[in-house]
Coordinates of C-alpha atoms and ligand atoms in Angstrom, one line a residue:
M1 CA -30.9 -100.9 26.1
S2 CA -29.1 -104.1 27.1
P3 CA -29.5 -106.6 24.4
S4 CA -29.8 -109.2 27.0
L5 CA -33.1 -108.0 28.5
Y6 CA -35.9 -110.5 28.4
R7 CA -39.1 -110.0 26.3
P8 CA -41.8 -111.8 28.0
P9 CA -45.0 -113.3 26.1
A10 CA -47.5 -110.6 24.6
P11 CA -50.0 -110.9 21.7
K12 CA -48.3 -109.7 18.4
P13 CA -50.5 -106.6 17.4
I14 CA -52.2 -106.7 14.1
R15 CA -54.2 -104.2 12.0
A16 CA -57.6 -103.2 13.5
I17 CA -59.9 -104.9 11.2
L18 CA -57.9 -108.3 11.5
A19 CA -57.9 -108.1 15.1
L20 CA -61.5 -107.6 15.0
L21 CA -62.1 -110.5 12.7
R22 CA -59.7 -112.6 14.8
S23 CA -61.9 -112.2 17.8
V24 CA -65.2 -113.0 16.0
V25 CA -63.6 -116.1 14.5
V26 CA -61.6 -117.3 17.7
G27 CA -64.4 -116.2 20.1
D28 CA -62.1 -116.2 23.3
R29 CA -63.3 -112.9 24.4
D30 CA -59.7 -111.6 24.8
L31 CA -59.5 -107.9 25.0
L32 CA -55.7 -107.8 24.5
A33 CA -55.8 -109.5 21.1
L34 CA -58.3 -106.8 19.8
I35 CA -55.8 -104.0 20.4
P36 CA -54.4 -102.8 17.1
K37 CA -50.9 -102.1 16.3
D38 CA -51.2 -98.2 16.3
A39 CA -52.7 -98.1 19.7
Y40 CA -49.3 -98.5 21.0
Q41 CA -48.0 -95.3 19.2
T42 CA -51.0 -92.9 19.2
D43 CA -51.8 -90.2 21.9
V44 CA -55.6 -89.8 21.8
A45 CA -57.5 -91.8 19.0
P46 CA -60.9 -93.4 18.3
L47 CA -60.6 -97.2 18.7
G48 CA -62.3 -99.8 17.0
F49 CA -65.7 -99.9 14.9
S50 CA -68.5 -99.7 17.7
R51 CA -71.7 -98.1 17.7
R52 CA -70.9 -96.2 20.6
K53 CA -67.7 -94.3 20.4
I54 CA -64.7 -95.5 22.1
V55 CA -61.9 -93.0 22.6
L56 CA -58.4 -94.4 23.5
V57 CA -56.5 -92.0 25.8
N58 CA -52.7 -92.6 26.2
D59 CA -51.3 -89.0 26.4
P60 CA -50.0 -88.3 30.1
A61 CA -51.8 -84.9 30.2
A62 CA -55.1 -86.1 28.8
I63 CA -54.9 -89.2 31.3
R64 CA -54.6 -86.5 34.1
R65 CA -57.6 -84.6 33.0
V66 CA -59.9 -87.7 32.8
M67 CA -58.8 -89.3 36.1
I68 CA -57.7 -86.2 38.3
D69 CA -58.6 -82.8 37.1
D70 CA -62.0 -83.3 35.4
V71 CA -62.8 -86.4 37.3
E72 CA -66.5 -85.6 38.0
N73 CA -67.1 -85.4 34.0
F74 CA -65.6 -89.0 33.4
P75 CA -67.4 -91.3 35.9
K76 CA -66.8 -95.1 35.9
S77 CA -68.1 -96.9 32.7
D78 CA -71.8 -97.9 33.0
L79 CA -71.0 -101.3 31.5
M80 CA -68.6 -102.0 34.4
V81 CA -70.8 -100.8 37.2
G82 CA -73.8 -102.6 35.6
S83 CA -71.9 -105.9 35.6
L84 CA -70.3 -105.7 39.1
S85 CA -73.6 -104.3 40.9
P86 CA -75.4 -107.7 41.4
L87 CA -72.4 -108.6 43.5
I88 CA -71.3 -105.3 45.2
N89 CA -74.5 -103.1 44.8
D90 CA -73.3 -99.6 45.3
G91 CA -70.0 -100.8 46.9
M92 CA -67.0 -98.6 46.8
F93 CA -65.4 -99.8 43.5
V94 CA -68.4 -98.7 41.6
S95 CA -70.2 -96.0 43.6
A96 CA -70.0 -92.3 42.7
G97 CA -70.3 -88.7 44.3
A98 CA -71.3 -88.4 47.8
V99 CA -72.1 -92.2 48.3
W100 CA -68.5 -92.9 47.3
A101 CA -66.9 -90.0 49.2
R102 CA -68.6 -91.3 52.6
Q103 CA -67.6 -94.8 51.9
R104 CA -64.0 -93.9 51.1
A105 CA -63.7 -91.7 54.2
M106 CA -65.0 -94.5 56.5
V107 CA -62.9 -97.3 54.8
D108 CA -59.5 -95.5 54.4
P109 CA -58.4 -96.1 57.8
A110 CA -58.6 -99.7 57.4
F111 CA -55.9 -99.6 54.7
S112 CA -53.5 -97.2 56.5
H113 CA -49.9 -98.1 57.0
M114 CA -50.5 -99.1 60.5
R115 CA -53.1 -101.4 59.5
V116 CA -51.1 -103.0 56.7
N117 CA -48.5 -103.7 59.3
R118 CA -51.2 -105.4 61.6
A119 CA -52.3 -107.5 58.7
F120 CA -48.8 -108.7 58.0
A121 CA -48.9 -111.6 60.5
A122 CA -52.0 -112.7 58.8
M123 CA -50.6 -112.6 55.5
D124 CA -47.4 -114.3 56.7
G125 CA -49.4 -117.2 58.4
A126 CA -51.1 -117.8 55.0
V127 CA -47.8 -118.1 53.2
A128 CA -46.3 -120.4 55.9
D129 CA -49.4 -122.7 55.3
F130 CA -48.9 -122.4 51.6
E131 CA -45.3 -123.5 51.9
I132 CA -46.5 -126.6 53.7
H133 CA -48.7 -127.4 50.9
L134 CA -46.0 -126.7 48.4
D135 CA -43.5 -129.0 50.2
D136 CA -46.0 -131.7 50.0
L137 CA -46.3 -131.3 46.1
V138 CA -42.7 -131.3 45.8
M139 CA -42.4 -134.4 47.8
R140 CA -44.9 -136.1 45.6
G141 CA -43.2 -134.8 42.4
E142 CA -46.4 -133.3 41.2
R143 CA -46.9 -130.0 39.2
L144 CA -48.2 -126.9 40.4
S145 CA -50.9 -124.9 38.5
L146 CA -49.5 -121.5 39.0
E147 CA -52.4 -119.2 38.6
R148 CA -54.9 -121.4 40.6
A149 CA -52.4 -121.7 43.5
M150 CA -51.9 -117.8 43.5
S151 CA -55.5 -117.2 43.5
H152 CA -56.0 -119.7 46.4
L153 CA -53.1 -118.0 48.4
T154 CA -54.4 -114.4 47.7
A155 CA -58.0 -115.4 48.6
D156 CA -56.8 -116.9 51.9
I157 CA -54.9 -113.8 52.7
I158 CA -58.1 -111.7 52.0
S159 CA -60.1 -114.0 54.3
R160 CA -57.7 -113.9 57.0
T161 CA -57.0 -110.1 57.0
I162 CA -60.8 -109.3 56.4
F163 CA -62.4 -111.9 59.0
S164 CA -59.5 -113.4 60.8
Q165 CA -60.5 -116.9 59.2
K166 CA -58.5 -119.3 57.0
L167 CA -60.2 -120.3 53.8
E168 CA -60.0 -124.1 54.2
N169 CA -63.2 -126.0 54.4
A170 CA -66.1 -127.2 52.0
V171 CA -67.7 -123.8 52.4
A172 CA -64.6 -122.0 51.2
L173 CA -64.5 -124.4 48.1
D174 CA -68.1 -123.4 47.3
F175 CA -67.2 -119.8 47.9
F176 CA -64.1 -119.9 45.7
N177 CA -65.9 -121.8 42.8
A178 CA -68.6 -119.0 42.9
W179 CA -66.0 -116.5 42.3
A180 CA -64.5 -118.3 39.4
G181 CA -68.0 -118.7 37.9
F182 CA -68.8 -115.0 38.3
Q183 CA -65.5 -114.0 36.8
D184 CA -66.0 -116.2 33.7
S185 CA -69.7 -115.2 33.1
V186 CA -69.7 -111.7 34.0
A187 CA -71.0 -109.4 30.9
N188 CA -68.5 -106.6 30.7
I189 CA -66.3 -108.5 28.6
D190 CA -69.2 -109.3 26.0
L191 CA -67.7 -108.3 22.6
K192 CA -71.0 -108.0 21.2
R193 CA -72.2 -105.6 23.7
L194 CA -69.1 -103.5 23.5
I195 CA -69.4 -103.2 19.8
L196 CA -73.3 -102.9 19.3
G197 CA -74.6 -101.5 22.6
K198 CA -75.5 -97.9 23.2
A199 CA -74.5 -95.8 26.1
W200 CA -76.2 -96.4 29.3
E201 CA -78.1 -99.3 28.1
E202 CA -79.3 -101.7 30.7
V203 CA -77.2 -104.5 30.9
A204 CA -78.8 -108.1 31.4
Q205 CA -76.6 -110.3 33.3
S206 CA -76.3 -114.1 32.7
P207 CA -78.2 -116.3 35.0
V208 CA -74.7 -118.0 35.9
A209 CA -73.3 -114.6 37.1
L210 CA -76.3 -113.7 39.0
K211 CA -76.3 -117.2 40.7
A212 CA -72.7 -116.8 41.6
A213 CA -73.2 -113.4 43.0
S214 CA -75.9 -114.6 45.2
V215 CA -73.8 -117.5 46.3
I216 CA -71.1 -115.1 47.3
R217 CA -73.2 -112.6 49.0
S218 CA -74.9 -115.1 51.1
H219 CA -71.5 -116.6 52.3
L220 CA -70.2 -113.0 53.1
G221 CA -73.4 -112.5 54.8
D222 CA -73.0 -115.4 57.1
L223 CA -69.6 -114.3 58.1
V224 CA -70.6 -110.6 58.7
D225 CA -73.6 -111.9 60.8
Q226 CA -71.3 -113.8 63.0
R227 CA -69.3 -110.8 63.7
M228 CA -72.3 -108.6 64.2
A229 CA -74.1 -110.7 66.7
P230 CA -74.6 -109.3 70.1
G231 CA -71.8 -110.4 72.6
T232 CA -69.3 -111.3 69.8
P233 CA -65.8 -110.3 70.9
E234 CA -64.2 -107.6 68.9
K235 CA -61.3 -108.6 66.7
A236 CA -58.5 -106.5 65.2
D237 CA -59.2 -107.2 61.4
I238 CA -60.8 -105.3 58.5
V239 CA -64.5 -106.3 59.1
G240 CA -63.9 -105.2 62.8
D241 CA -62.8 -101.8 61.4
L242 CA -65.9 -101.6 59.0
I243 CA -68.2 -102.3 61.9
A244 CA -66.5 -99.5 64.0
A245 CA -66.3 -97.0 61.2
R246 CA -68.4 -93.9 61.6
D247 CA -69.6 -91.2 59.1
P248 CA -67.5 -88.2 59.8
N249 CA -70.4 -86.1 59.2
T250 CA -73.3 -88.0 60.6
G251 CA -71.7 -90.4 63.1
R252 CA -73.8 -93.2 61.6
G253 CA -72.0 -96.6 60.9
F254 CA -72.4 -98.9 57.9
S255 CA -75.7 -101.0 57.6
R256 CA -75.2 -104.9 57.6
D257 CA -75.8 -104.8 53.8
E258 CA -73.3 -102.0 53.2
I259 CA -70.7 -104.1 55.2
I260 CA -71.5 -107.0 52.8
D261 CA -70.9 -104.7 49.8
Q262 CA -67.7 -103.6 50.9
V263 CA -66.1 -106.9 51.9
G264 CA -67.3 -108.0 48.5
V265 CA -65.4 -105.2 46.9
F266 CA -62.2 -106.4 48.9
F267 CA -62.6 -109.9 47.6
L268 CA -63.3 -108.7 44.1
A269 CA -60.6 -106.0 43.8
G270 CA -58.0 -107.5 46.2
H271 CA -57.7 -111.2 45.2
E272 CA -57.6 -111.9 41.4
T273 CA -55.6 -108.9 41.0
T274 CA -52.8 -109.8 43.2
A275 CA -52.8 -113.3 42.1
S276 CA -52.6 -112.2 38.6
A277 CA -49.6 -110.0 39.3
L278 CA -47.8 -112.8 41.1
T279 CA -48.6 -115.4 38.3
W280 CA -46.7 -113.3 35.8
A281 CA -43.9 -112.5 38.4
F282 CA -43.3 -116.2 39.1
F283 CA -43.4 -117.0 35.3
I284 CA -40.9 -114.5 34.3
L285 CA -38.6 -115.5 37.2
S286 CA -38.6 -119.1 36.0
Q287 CA -37.2 -117.6 32.8
Q288 CA -34.7 -115.5 34.5
P289 CA -32.2 -117.5 36.5
G290 CA -29.7 -114.6 36.8
L291 CA -32.4 -112.3 38.3
V292 CA -33.4 -115.2 40.6
R293 CA -29.9 -115.2 42.0
R294 CA -29.9 -111.5 42.5
L295 CA -33.1 -111.7 44.5
R296 CA -31.7 -114.5 46.7
D297 CA -28.6 -112.5 47.3
E298 CA -30.7 -109.4 48.2
I299 CA -32.7 -111.3 50.7
S300 CA -29.8 -113.0 52.2
D301 CA -28.0 -109.8 52.7
T302 CA -31.0 -108.3 54.2
V303 CA -32.1 -110.9 56.6
G304 CA -29.7 -113.8 56.3
S305 CA -31.6 -116.9 56.7
G306 CA -33.8 -115.2 59.2
D307 CA -37.6 -114.3 59.1
I308 CA -38.8 -111.8 56.4
D309 CA -40.9 -109.3 58.6
F310 CA -42.7 -106.3 57.8
A311 CA -39.7 -103.9 58.1
A312 CA -37.6 -106.2 55.7
T313 CA -40.3 -106.1 53.1
K314 CA -39.5 -102.3 52.7
K315 CA -35.8 -103.0 52.3
L316 CA -36.0 -105.7 49.6
N317 CA -35.9 -103.1 46.8
T318 CA -35.1 -105.5 43.8
V319 CA -37.7 -107.7 44.9
R320 CA -40.2 -104.8 44.9
N321 CA -39.0 -103.6 41.7
V322 CA -39.5 -107.2 40.1
F323 CA -43.1 -106.9 41.3
R324 CA -43.6 -103.5 40.0
E325 CA -42.3 -104.2 36.7
S326 CA -44.6 -107.2 36.5
L327 CA -47.2 -104.9 37.3
R328 CA -46.2 -102.6 34.4
L329 CA -46.0 -105.4 31.8
Y330 CA -49.0 -107.3 33.1
P331 CA -51.2 -104.8 34.8
P332 CA -54.0 -107.0 36.4
L333 CA -56.6 -104.6 35.4
G334 CA -55.6 -103.9 31.7
F335 CA -58.5 -101.6 31.1
I336 CA -60.1 -98.8 33.4
P337 CA -63.1 -97.5 31.2
R338 CA -64.7 -94.3 31.9
V339 CA -67.7 -92.6 30.2
S340 CA -68.0 -88.9 29.0
E341 CA -70.9 -87.1 30.9
K342 CA -70.8 -84.2 28.2
D343 CA -69.9 -83.5 24.5
T344 CA -66.2 -82.6 24.8
V345 CA -62.8 -82.5 23.0
I346 CA -59.8 -84.5 24.2
K347 CA -56.5 -83.4 22.4
G348 CA -58.5 -82.6 19.4
V349 CA -60.6 -85.7 19.1
A350 CA -64.4 -85.2 19.5
V351 CA -65.7 -87.1 22.5
P352 CA -69.6 -87.1 22.3
R353 CA -71.7 -87.4 25.5
G354 CA -71.8 -91.3 26.3
A355 CA -68.5 -92.2 24.6
M356 CA -66.5 -94.8 26.4
V357 CA -63.1 -93.1 27.3
M358 CA -60.6 -95.9 27.6
I359 CA -57.7 -95.5 29.9
S360 CA -55.7 -98.8 29.3
P361 CA -52.7 -99.5 31.7
W362 CA -51.9 -102.4 29.4
I363 CA -51.4 -100.1 26.4
I364 CA -49.8 -97.1 28.3
H365 CA -47.4 -99.4 30.0
R366 CA -46.2 -100.7 26.7
H367 CA -46.5 -97.5 24.6
E368 CA -43.5 -97.0 22.3
N369 CA -43.3 -93.3 22.9
L370 CA -43.6 -93.3 26.7
W371 CA -41.2 -96.1 27.7
T372 CA -37.6 -97.1 26.8
A373 CA -37.5 -100.8 25.6
A374 CA -41.2 -100.9 26.4
D375 CA -41.7 -104.7 25.8
R376 CA -38.7 -105.7 27.9
F377 CA -38.7 -106.8 31.5
D378 CA -36.3 -104.3 33.3
P379 CA -36.9 -104.1 37.1
D380 CA -34.0 -101.7 37.3
R381 CA -36.0 -98.9 35.5
F382 CA -37.5 -98.3 38.7
L383 CA -34.2 -97.4 40.6
P384 CA -34.5 -94.1 41.9
D385 CA -32.4 -92.2 39.2
R386 CA -34.0 -93.9 36.3
E387 CA -37.5 -93.5 37.8
K388 CA -37.0 -89.8 38.4
A389 CA -36.0 -89.4 34.6
Q390 CA -39.4 -91.1 33.6
Q391 CA -42.4 -89.1 32.6
T392 CA -44.8 -88.7 35.5
G393 CA -48.5 -90.4 35.3
I394 CA -47.6 -93.2 32.9
Y395 CA -47.2 -95.9 35.5
L396 CA -50.8 -96.7 36.8
P397 CA -51.3 -100.4 37.6
F398 CA -53.4 -99.1 40.6
G399 CA -55.2 -96.4 38.9
L400 CA -54.7 -92.7 39.5
G401 CA -56.5 -89.7 41.2
P402 CA -59.1 -89.8 44.0
R403 CA -60.3 -93.3 42.7
I404 CA -56.8 -94.8 43.1
C405 CA -56.7 -98.3 44.5
I406 CA -57.2 -98.2 48.3
G407 CA -55.3 -101.7 48.7
A408 CA -52.0 -100.5 46.8
A409 CA -49.9 -100.4 49.8
F410 CA -51.5 -103.8 51.2
A411 CA -50.9 -105.4 47.7
L412 CA -47.2 -104.2 47.5
V413 CA -46.2 -105.8 51.0
E414 CA -48.2 -108.8 50.3
G415 CA -46.5 -109.3 46.7
V416 CA -42.9 -108.6 48.1
L417 CA -43.5 -111.1 51.2
I418 CA -44.9 -113.9 48.8
L419 CA -42.1 -113.4 46.2
S420 CA -39.3 -113.2 48.6
R421 CA -40.4 -116.1 50.7
L422 CA -41.2 -118.6 47.9
I423 CA -38.3 -117.6 45.7
R424 CA -35.9 -118.2 48.5
R425 CA -37.3 -121.5 49.2
Y426 CA -38.1 -122.9 45.7
D427 CA -36.8 -123.2 42.2
F428 CA -39.6 -122.7 39.6
Q429 CA -39.3 -124.6 36.6
A430 CA -42.2 -123.9 33.8
V431 CA -43.2 -126.9 31.9
N432 CA -44.2 -125.5 28.6
P433 CA -42.8 -121.8 28.7
Q434 CA -43.2 -121.4 24.9
N435 CA -47.0 -121.9 25.2
V436 CA -47.7 -119.1 27.9
R437 CA -49.7 -116.1 26.6
P438 CA -51.6 -113.4 28.3
I439 CA -55.3 -112.7 27.7
S440 CA -57.6 -110.2 29.5
H441 CA -61.0 -111.1 30.7
L442 CA -61.6 -109.4 34.1
A443 CA -58.0 -109.5 35.1
T444 CA -54.8 -110.1 32.9
R445 CA -54.2 -113.9 33.1
P446 CA -52.6 -116.6 31.2
A447 CA -54.7 -118.2 28.4
G448 CA -54.1 -121.6 29.6
E449 CA -52.6 -123.1 32.7
I450 CA -49.0 -122.4 33.5
E451 CA -47.7 -125.4 35.1
M452 CA -44.5 -125.5 37.2
Y453 CA -42.2 -128.2 38.8
L454 CA -40.9 -126.8 42.0
Q455 CA -37.8 -128.0 43.8
R456 CA -36.6 -127.1 47.3
V457 CA -33.5 -124.9 47.0
E458 CA -31.5 -126.7 49.9
A459 CA -32.3 -130.1 48.3
R460 CA -30.7 -128.9 45.0
A461 CA -27.6 -127.4 46.8
K462 CA -26.6 -130.7 48.3
Ligands
HEM1 C1 -51.7 -105.9 42.7 C2 -52.9 -105.8 43.2 C3 -54.0 -104.8 42.8 C4 -54.2 -104.0 41.6 C5 -53.2 -104.0 40.5 C6 -55.3 -103.1 41.8 C7 -55.6 -102.2 40.9 C8 -56.7 -101.3 41.2 C9 -57.2 -100.3 40.3 C10 -56.6 -100.1 38.8 C11 -58.2 -99.6 40.8 C12 -58.8 -98.4 40.2 C13 -60.0 -98.8 39.3 C14 -60.6 -97.7 38.6 O1 -60.2 -96.4 38.7 O2 -61.6 -97.9 37.9 C15 -58.3 -100.2 42.1 C16 -59.4 -99.7 42.9 C17 -59.7 -100.5 44.2 N1 -58.9 -101.4 44.7 FE1 -57.4 -102.3 44.0 N2 -55.7 -103.3 43.1 C18 -54.9 -104.3 43.7 C19 -55.2 -104.8 45.0 C20 -56.3 -104.4 45.8 C21 -56.4 -104.9 47.1 C22 -55.4 -105.9 48.0 C23 -57.4 -104.4 47.7 C24 -58.2 -104.6 49.1 C25 -58.0 -105.5 49.8 C26 -57.9 -103.6 46.6 C27 -59.1 -102.8 46.9 C28 -59.6 -101.7 45.9 C29 -60.7 -100.8 46.1 C30 -61.7 -100.9 47.3 C31 -60.8 -100.0 45.0 C32 -61.8 -98.9 44.7 C33 -61.3 -97.6 45.2 C34 -62.3 -96.5 45.0 O3 -63.1 -96.6 44.1 O4 -62.2 -95.5 45.9 N3 -57.2 -103.6 45.7 N4 -57.6 -101.3 42.3

């Protein structure tokens, strides 16, 4: 390991009982600070002190069993399904069995390689508009609030690629605020429930989360209705694909409400996740000037000062590896909980029916026995030779198996495009880097704002 490798911020793991006490006293609902030190060393072990048993699974063969080989016996956690269903009903992220299989078959084509290529122009247009906003900020000498900005940008990209519409007016603001409200108040990060709740207990959602979900669904309903109105011309976007999709067995299409469920899923799963990954990538780059120089050289060797088009995003290997390494150290979904349908045993650990089986990309990606220099930022670990030497099944920012993220290719292209365009154009200087620390609510995000001063690269060079 090179001694110069950067170690980006992470909570210092402490003993389990102290971690629990800390959470109760501080009350920040942060799941990362609850992880005890031995979680990063163990294979499979009971976790914490809850009424409902929680079993942590870090061993690659056991992860494979839960997420691939024996997937029917480990469905998604009821706690997560219950919290998200006011927003997305039985939409794809939470549905199961035959309902899920039909949805996945109908939605898959909208995220094929060809369709991601088609969505590229909309992504690029959103980044170009975002640059105008950033130039303005630079001119006024104002700070950028990194996470909010990334969240706006990725929501705009989802809006343009799903509905061919920019996210820019008062309705958009109401919609955007409702998302923030939903994420802050949704009950699946309720510590009390996690510790005291029984398996399959009905989750009562807070009125704030329910209100936010109904505001979001009503906006999405208006947009879907505009597109389904008779005589509306077809458009080449994701909602167009959903309207045209047919069940391969029955030939039936999605109903209006099912379309709202699925577009709700794309906003939910596809916007804060990518925003979180980009927030961490830009923060890390602000601390790594040598790496920024490498990226600029790669971009300039690949496209000169020309456009970064779809084909170019495939060639920018170091940029992609920076994005992938950010996803390793800060997986946007740090926890992928499952529930055991039966009494079973995983690697010698008894798992009763109803136990929560915790697959945690955050822990697996930082596991001391699975990675060399696990807590260091090293994008070159994804160079082909080094990647080949790694164990398989230990890198899972997009999940694994049949429920793997449908938007992974979309997100990778989007991430590489945004990183390369913005890093070529601006220097990022973090205002208080020493205060930055991650927490996990729905996504892995900074505990406070990360503020940045930006400077145009050409202006600095003069
Ligand atoms: C860096 C960005 C992203 C990350 C880290 C991410 C991560 C994940 C993960 C871990 C899962 C599996 C969850 C589980 O097994 O319980 C998932 C599923 C899913 N993601 Fe993503 N995602 C990202 C971007 C996107 C985008 C851009 C979209 C769509 C526009 C999307 C749509 C979905 C959907 C629909 C599912 C459910 C798939 C199914 O159950 O069949 N995601 N994502």
